[in-house]
PDB file of C-alpha atoms in Angstrom:
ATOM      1  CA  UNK A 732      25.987 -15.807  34.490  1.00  0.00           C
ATOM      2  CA  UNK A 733      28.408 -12.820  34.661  1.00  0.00           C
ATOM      3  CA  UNK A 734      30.367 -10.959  31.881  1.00  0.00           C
ATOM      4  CA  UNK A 735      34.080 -10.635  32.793  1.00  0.00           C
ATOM      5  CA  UNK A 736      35.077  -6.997  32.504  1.00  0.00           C
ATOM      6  CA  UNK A 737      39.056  -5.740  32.905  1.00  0.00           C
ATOM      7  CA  UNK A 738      39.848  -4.538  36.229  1.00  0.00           C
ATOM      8  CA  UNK A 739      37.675  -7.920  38.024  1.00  0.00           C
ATOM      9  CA  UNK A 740      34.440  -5.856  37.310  1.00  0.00           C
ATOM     10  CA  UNK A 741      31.793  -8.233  36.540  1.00  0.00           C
ATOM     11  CA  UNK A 742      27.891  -7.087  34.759  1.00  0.00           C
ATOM     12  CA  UNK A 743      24.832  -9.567  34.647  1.00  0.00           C
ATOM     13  CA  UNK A 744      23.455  -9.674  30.969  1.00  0.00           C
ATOM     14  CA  UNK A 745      19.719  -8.428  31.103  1.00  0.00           C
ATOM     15  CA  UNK A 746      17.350  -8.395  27.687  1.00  0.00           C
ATOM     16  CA  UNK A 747      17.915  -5.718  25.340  1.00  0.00           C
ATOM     17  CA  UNK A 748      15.048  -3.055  25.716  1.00  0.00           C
ATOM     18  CA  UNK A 749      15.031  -2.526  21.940  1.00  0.00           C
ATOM     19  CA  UNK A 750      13.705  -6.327  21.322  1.00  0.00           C
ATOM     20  CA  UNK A 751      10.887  -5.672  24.363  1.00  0.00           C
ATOM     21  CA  UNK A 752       9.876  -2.675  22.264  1.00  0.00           C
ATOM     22  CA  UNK A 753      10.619  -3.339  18.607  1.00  0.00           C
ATOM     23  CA  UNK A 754       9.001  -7.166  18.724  1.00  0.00           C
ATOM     24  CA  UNK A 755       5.674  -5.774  18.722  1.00  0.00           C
ATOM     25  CA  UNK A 756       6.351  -3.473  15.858  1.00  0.00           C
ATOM     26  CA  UNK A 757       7.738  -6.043  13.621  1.00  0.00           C
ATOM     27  CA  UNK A 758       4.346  -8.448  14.429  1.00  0.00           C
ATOM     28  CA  UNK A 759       2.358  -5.385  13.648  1.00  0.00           C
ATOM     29  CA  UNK A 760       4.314  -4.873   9.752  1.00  0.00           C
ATOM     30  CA  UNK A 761       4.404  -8.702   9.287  1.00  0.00           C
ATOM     31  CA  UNK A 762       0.682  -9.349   9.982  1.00  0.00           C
ATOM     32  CA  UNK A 763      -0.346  -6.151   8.378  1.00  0.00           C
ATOM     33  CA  UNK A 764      -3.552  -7.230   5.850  1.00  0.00           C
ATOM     34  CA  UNK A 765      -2.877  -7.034   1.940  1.00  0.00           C
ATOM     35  CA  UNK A 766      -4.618  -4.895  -0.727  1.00  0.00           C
ATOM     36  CA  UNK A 767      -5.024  -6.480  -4.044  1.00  0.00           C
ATOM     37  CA  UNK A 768      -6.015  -4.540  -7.038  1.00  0.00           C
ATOM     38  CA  UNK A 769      -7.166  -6.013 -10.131  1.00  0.00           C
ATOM     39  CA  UNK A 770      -8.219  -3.966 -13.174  1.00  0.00           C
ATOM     40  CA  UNK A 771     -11.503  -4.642 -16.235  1.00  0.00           C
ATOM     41  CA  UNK A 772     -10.376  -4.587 -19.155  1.00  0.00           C
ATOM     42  CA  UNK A 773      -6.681  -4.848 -19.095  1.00  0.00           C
ATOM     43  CA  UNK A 774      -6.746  -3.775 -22.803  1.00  0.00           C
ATOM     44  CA  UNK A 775      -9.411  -1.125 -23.425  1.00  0.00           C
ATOM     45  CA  UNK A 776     -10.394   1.242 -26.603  1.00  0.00           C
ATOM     46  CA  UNK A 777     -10.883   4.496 -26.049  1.00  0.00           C
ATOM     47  CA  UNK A 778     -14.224   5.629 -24.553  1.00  0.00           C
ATOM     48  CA  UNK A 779     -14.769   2.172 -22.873  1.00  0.00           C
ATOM     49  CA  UNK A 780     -14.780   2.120 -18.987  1.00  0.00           C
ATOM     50  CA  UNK A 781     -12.462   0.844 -16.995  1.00  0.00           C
ATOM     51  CA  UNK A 782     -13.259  -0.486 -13.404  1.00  0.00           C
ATOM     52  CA  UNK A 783     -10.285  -0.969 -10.526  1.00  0.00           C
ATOM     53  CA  UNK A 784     -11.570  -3.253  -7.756  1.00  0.00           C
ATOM     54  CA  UNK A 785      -9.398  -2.980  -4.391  1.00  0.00           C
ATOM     55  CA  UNK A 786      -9.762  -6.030  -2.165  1.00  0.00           C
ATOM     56  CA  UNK A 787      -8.291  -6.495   1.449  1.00  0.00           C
ATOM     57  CA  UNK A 788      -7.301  -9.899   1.815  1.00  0.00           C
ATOM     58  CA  UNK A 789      -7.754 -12.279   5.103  1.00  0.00           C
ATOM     59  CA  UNK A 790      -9.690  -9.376   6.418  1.00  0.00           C
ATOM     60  CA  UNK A 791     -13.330  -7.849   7.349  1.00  0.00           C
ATOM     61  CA  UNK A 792     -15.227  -5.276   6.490  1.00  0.00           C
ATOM     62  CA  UNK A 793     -15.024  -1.295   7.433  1.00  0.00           C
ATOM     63  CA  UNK A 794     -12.297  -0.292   4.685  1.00  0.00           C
ATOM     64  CA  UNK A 795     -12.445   2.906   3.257  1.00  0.00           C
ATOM     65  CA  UNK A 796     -10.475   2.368  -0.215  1.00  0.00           C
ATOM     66  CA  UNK A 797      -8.414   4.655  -1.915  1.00  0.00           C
ATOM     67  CA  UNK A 798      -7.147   4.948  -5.665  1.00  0.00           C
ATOM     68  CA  UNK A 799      -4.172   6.015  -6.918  1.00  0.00           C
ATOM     69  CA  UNK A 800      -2.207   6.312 -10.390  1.00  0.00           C
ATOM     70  CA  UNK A 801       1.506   5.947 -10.690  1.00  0.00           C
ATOM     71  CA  UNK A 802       3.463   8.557 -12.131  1.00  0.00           C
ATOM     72  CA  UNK A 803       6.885   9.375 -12.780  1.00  0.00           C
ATOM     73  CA  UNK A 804       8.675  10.367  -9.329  1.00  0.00           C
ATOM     74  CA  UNK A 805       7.217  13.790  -8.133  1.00  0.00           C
ATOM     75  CA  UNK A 806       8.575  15.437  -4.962  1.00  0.00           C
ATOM     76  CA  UNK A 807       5.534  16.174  -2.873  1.00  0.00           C
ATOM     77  CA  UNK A 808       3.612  12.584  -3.924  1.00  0.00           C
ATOM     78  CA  UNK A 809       3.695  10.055  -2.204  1.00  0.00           C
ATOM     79  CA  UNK A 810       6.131   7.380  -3.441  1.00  0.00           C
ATOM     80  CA  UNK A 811       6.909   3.344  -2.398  1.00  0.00           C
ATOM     81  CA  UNK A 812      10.079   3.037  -0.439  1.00  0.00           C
ATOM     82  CA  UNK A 813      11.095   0.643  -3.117  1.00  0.00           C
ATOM     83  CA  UNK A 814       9.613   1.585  -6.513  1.00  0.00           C
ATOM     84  CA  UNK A 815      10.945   4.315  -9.040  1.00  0.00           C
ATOM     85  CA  UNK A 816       7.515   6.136  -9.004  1.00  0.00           C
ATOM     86  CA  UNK A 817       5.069   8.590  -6.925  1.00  0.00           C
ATOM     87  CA  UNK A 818       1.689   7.794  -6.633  1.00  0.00           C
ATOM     88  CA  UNK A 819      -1.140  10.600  -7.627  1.00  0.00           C
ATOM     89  CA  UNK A 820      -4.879  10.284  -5.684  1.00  0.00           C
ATOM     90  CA  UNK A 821      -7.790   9.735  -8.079  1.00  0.00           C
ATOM     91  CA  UNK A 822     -11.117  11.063  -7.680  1.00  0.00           C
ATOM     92  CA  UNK A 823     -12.653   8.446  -5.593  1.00  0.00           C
ATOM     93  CA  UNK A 824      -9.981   8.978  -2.677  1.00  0.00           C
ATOM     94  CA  UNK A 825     -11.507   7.371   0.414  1.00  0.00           C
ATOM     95  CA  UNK A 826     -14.477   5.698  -0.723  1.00  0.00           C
ATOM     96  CA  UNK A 827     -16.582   2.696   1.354  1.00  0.00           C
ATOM     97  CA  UNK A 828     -16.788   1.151  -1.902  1.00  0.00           C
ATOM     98  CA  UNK A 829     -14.453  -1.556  -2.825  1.00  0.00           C
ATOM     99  CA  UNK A 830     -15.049  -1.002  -7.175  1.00  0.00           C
ATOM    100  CA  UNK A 831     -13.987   2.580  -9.074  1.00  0.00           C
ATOM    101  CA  UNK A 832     -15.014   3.259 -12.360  1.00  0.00           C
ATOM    102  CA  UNK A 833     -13.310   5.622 -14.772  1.00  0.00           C
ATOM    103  CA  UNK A 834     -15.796   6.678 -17.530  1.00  0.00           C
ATOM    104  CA  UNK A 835     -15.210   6.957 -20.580  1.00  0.00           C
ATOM    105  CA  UNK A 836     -11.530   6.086 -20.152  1.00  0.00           C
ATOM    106  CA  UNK A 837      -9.117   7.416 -22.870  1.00  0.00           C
ATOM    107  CA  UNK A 838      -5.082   7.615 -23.538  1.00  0.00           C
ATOM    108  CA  UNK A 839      -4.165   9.277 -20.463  1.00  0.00           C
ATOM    109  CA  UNK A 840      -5.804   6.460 -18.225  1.00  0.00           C
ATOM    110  CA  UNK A 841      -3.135   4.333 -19.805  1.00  0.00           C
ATOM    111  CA  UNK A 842      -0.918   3.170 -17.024  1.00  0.00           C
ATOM    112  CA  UNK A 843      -0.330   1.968 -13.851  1.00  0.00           C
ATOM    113  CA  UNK A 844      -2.287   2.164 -10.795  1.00  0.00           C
ATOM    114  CA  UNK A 845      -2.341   0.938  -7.228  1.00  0.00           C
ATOM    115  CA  UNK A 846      -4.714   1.040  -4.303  1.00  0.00           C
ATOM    116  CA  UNK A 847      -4.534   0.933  -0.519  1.00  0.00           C
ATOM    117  CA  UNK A 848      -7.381   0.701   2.665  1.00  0.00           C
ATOM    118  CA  UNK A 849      -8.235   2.019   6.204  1.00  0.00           C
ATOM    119  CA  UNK A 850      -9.756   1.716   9.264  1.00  0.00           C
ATOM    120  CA  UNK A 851     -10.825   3.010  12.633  1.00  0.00           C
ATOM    121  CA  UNK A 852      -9.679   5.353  14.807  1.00  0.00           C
ATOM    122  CA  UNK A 853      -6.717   6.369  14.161  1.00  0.00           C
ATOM    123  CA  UNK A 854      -6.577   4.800  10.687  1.00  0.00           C
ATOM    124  CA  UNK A 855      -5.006   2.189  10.358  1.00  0.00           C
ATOM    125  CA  UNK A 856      -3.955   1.676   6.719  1.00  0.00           C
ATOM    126  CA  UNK A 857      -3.015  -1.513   4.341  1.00  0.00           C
ATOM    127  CA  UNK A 858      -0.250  -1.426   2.481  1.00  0.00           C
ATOM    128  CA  UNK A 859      -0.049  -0.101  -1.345  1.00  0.00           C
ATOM    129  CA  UNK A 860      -1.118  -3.223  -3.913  1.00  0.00           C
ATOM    130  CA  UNK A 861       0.901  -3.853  -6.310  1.00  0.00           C
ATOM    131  CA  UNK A 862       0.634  -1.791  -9.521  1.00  0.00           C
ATOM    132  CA  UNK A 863      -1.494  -3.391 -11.825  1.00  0.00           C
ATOM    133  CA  UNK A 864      -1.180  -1.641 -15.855  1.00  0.00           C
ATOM    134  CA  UNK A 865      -3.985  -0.518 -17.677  1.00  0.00           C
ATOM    135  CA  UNK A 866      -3.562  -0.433 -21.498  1.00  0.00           C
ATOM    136  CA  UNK A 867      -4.827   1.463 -24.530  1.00  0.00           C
ATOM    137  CA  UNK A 868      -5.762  -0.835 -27.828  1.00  0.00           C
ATOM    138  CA  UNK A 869      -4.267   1.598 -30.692  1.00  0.00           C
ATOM    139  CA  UNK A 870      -6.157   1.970 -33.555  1.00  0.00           C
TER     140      UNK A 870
END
């Protein structure tokens, strides 16, 4: 098949370099595994403690989890393309262990937080879970 061009010129189509190159890419974001954070006790008085499990779905073991509390948008934290806030590393950044425990827990752990994994060599890093809140019972 040939393209007609003015002047009698004629091109043959040929595949677009950007889908021989981007393809792979877009495989790599799509099948990219999924952190999921869940948070004990939702609702907490203060002095209790609070634990944030981090688990990486459809996937195996090797992770190196890290913790992180939303705040309002900071320059110089790292922030979610599409959310309104920055995220700010807890103490247990880049632990093997899947569970954190904040302890005792008080009125400025109320809030949102969201966690994220890697491994190997380079790292190769899940994306952020989404934010799950953590609340203070007022009494």
């Amino acid at each position: 098949m040939s393209l007609g061009w003015p002047g009698n010129a004629s091109v043959s189509p040929r595949k677009s370099w950007r889908n021989d190159i981007l393809k792979p890419i877009l495989c790599l974001i799509a099948d990219r595994p999924k952190a999921v954070l869940s948070i004990s006790p939702q609702w907490m008085n203060s002095g209790d403690s609070v634990t944030l499990n981090c688990e990486v779905k459809e996937s195996s073991t090797g992770w190196r989890f890290s913790w992180y509390k939303t705040v309002p948008y900071r320059a110089g934290l790292p922030s979610l393309l599409d959310k309104p806030y920055s995220v700010e590393p807890l103490s247990g950044y880049g632990t093997t262990e899947e569970s954190y425990t904040r302890s005792p827990a008080g009125p400025t752990d109320t809030g949102g937080y969201v966690c994220k994994a890697g491994r190997g060599d380079p790292v190769y890093y899940t994306d952020y879970s989404e934010p799950q809140g953590q609340w203070s019972v007022l009494v």
